[in-house]
Amino acid sequence: MTAGHLPDEVRNDSDEPLNTVDALVQLSFLVQGVLTRVAAAHDLSLVQVRLLGILRDRRPGMLELARHLGLDKSSMTGLVTRAEKRGLVLRVPSPHDGRGVLVSLTPAGRELAEEGGAEIDRAIGELAQALTAGERAQLRALAAKLLAAAPAGEAGRPPVR
Amino acid sequence: MTAGHLPDEVRNDSDEPLNTVDALVQLSFLVQGVLTRVAAAHDLSLVQVRLLGILRDRRPGMLELARHLGLDKSSMTGLVTRAEKRGLVLRVPSPHDGRGVLVSLTPAGRELAEEGGAEIDRAIGELAQALTAGERAQLRALAAKLLAAAPAGEAGRPPVR
DNA sequence: TGACCTAGTACGTGCCGCAAACTAACTTCA
DNA sequence: TGAAGTTAGTTTGCGGCACGTACTAGGTCA
């Protein structure tokens, strides 16, 4: 049942109505698709965009970063290393902890982060234009409720694999 | 602006209200997270789950499959090959086209597909339990509207990269 | 000091995704 | 019929992402 609950395509040309599960799943693919496209337009992966996004307001250590992204710390090394090679990010030794490293944006990284962030706002916002103001308010309320219900341990982190 | 619009965490302990963009983005991460966890519980990747899902009702060729998944055809080869090695999927020569290959589920693959599908229904459905029946109806309507608005060429496919 | 813990890196593995080059089979059309 | 072009799929090479294990170096605490 639930014919398309695995979104073989995020299309709208099917005439059968969505059930709730399909609605959530397909919507998530739609949004992720937009995000991925925006990232790709700047030659970034989605993870990298998220990395930059975090670094806009913070200057965390590797481990903290890994926690935020839901990654293993060993995965962080590679992620940061690649970003560093591209000149987006800098590793600076922690002043308080000889082992520690703080990751911070380079000017180029910051620029990309701002730009990317704005473009995501634009792209998703454009999508949201399909809704009336009232509907958008509904959507916010529903999302808030769902997010609040997410059992943190169960689904509290972004996808990892 | 939009402090957490790149969801460094899909959490709910922030007290600031969501804007619409955040709502969509964070919701998408939440759902993808659930999907990914379910997949991982069966030692599958999300793509593999989607593959199995498609094959439940179809027996497509490689290219058609690639189109459904939004992948390059060369990516399909690897995906199907891995699935085949795990005994989930079978390549059968197309009766109508000497070049063609039809991909179909093995019994084991079908079982996994049914199981996974059911578990996704369960997991996402459980999430949706946070909403009242009326809210779920709202959600379906909103999702349908958003999906219908997706310009097919713009965001019409699942994430690729 | 020694025993432990913590932050980060290195290494090997595997999946995913792309692009370019290739083979084999089908189609078209003169 | 046969040459030209198209289509289905594989192969190869590359890079990003994610993991687990093992390791180093720096802290902590008794």
PDB file of C-alpha atoms (C1' of nucleotides) in Angstrom, chain A residues 45 47 72 74-75 79 82 98-99 160, chain D residues 16-22 25-27:
ATOM      1  CA  SER A  45      27.786  19.515  -0.904  1.00  0.00           C
ATOM      2  CA  VAL A  47      27.037  18.883   4.388  1.00  0.00           C
ATOM      3  CA  ASP A  72      31.547  10.831  13.725  1.00  0.00           C
ATOM      4  CA  SER A  74      36.666  10.988  12.242  1.00  0.00           C
ATOM      5  CA  SER A  75      34.304  12.179   9.545  1.00  0.00           C
ATOM      6  CA  LEU A  79      35.126  17.399   6.054  1.00  0.00           C
ATOM      7  CA  ARG A  82      38.494  19.449   2.437  1.00  0.00           C
ATOM      8  CA  GLY A  98      46.569  22.153  23.637  1.00  0.00           C
ATOM      9  CA  ARG A  99      44.859  19.276  21.894  1.00  0.00           C
ATOM     10  CA  VAL A 160      23.935  10.492   8.759  1.00  0.00           C
TER      11      VAL A 160
ATOM     12  C1'  DG D  16      33.049  13.431  -1.439  1.00  0.00           C
ATOM     13  C1'  DC D  17      30.968  11.368   2.524  1.00  0.00           C
ATOM     14  C1'  DA D  18      30.598   8.244   6.499  1.00  0.00           C
ATOM     15  C1'  DC D  19      32.082   4.661   9.307  1.00  0.00           C
ATOM     16  C1'  DG D  20      35.217   1.914  12.605  1.00  0.00           C
ATOM     17  C1'  DT D  21      39.614   1.059  14.500  1.00  0.00           C
ATOM     18  C1'  DA D  22      43.910   2.390  15.935  1.00  0.00           C
ATOM     19  C1'  DA D  25      49.332  14.190  22.081  1.00  0.00           C
ATOM     20  C1'  DG D  26      47.689  16.838  25.635  1.00  0.00           C
ATOM     21  C1'  DG D  27      44.940  17.214  29.915  1.00  0.00           C
TER      22       DG D  27
END
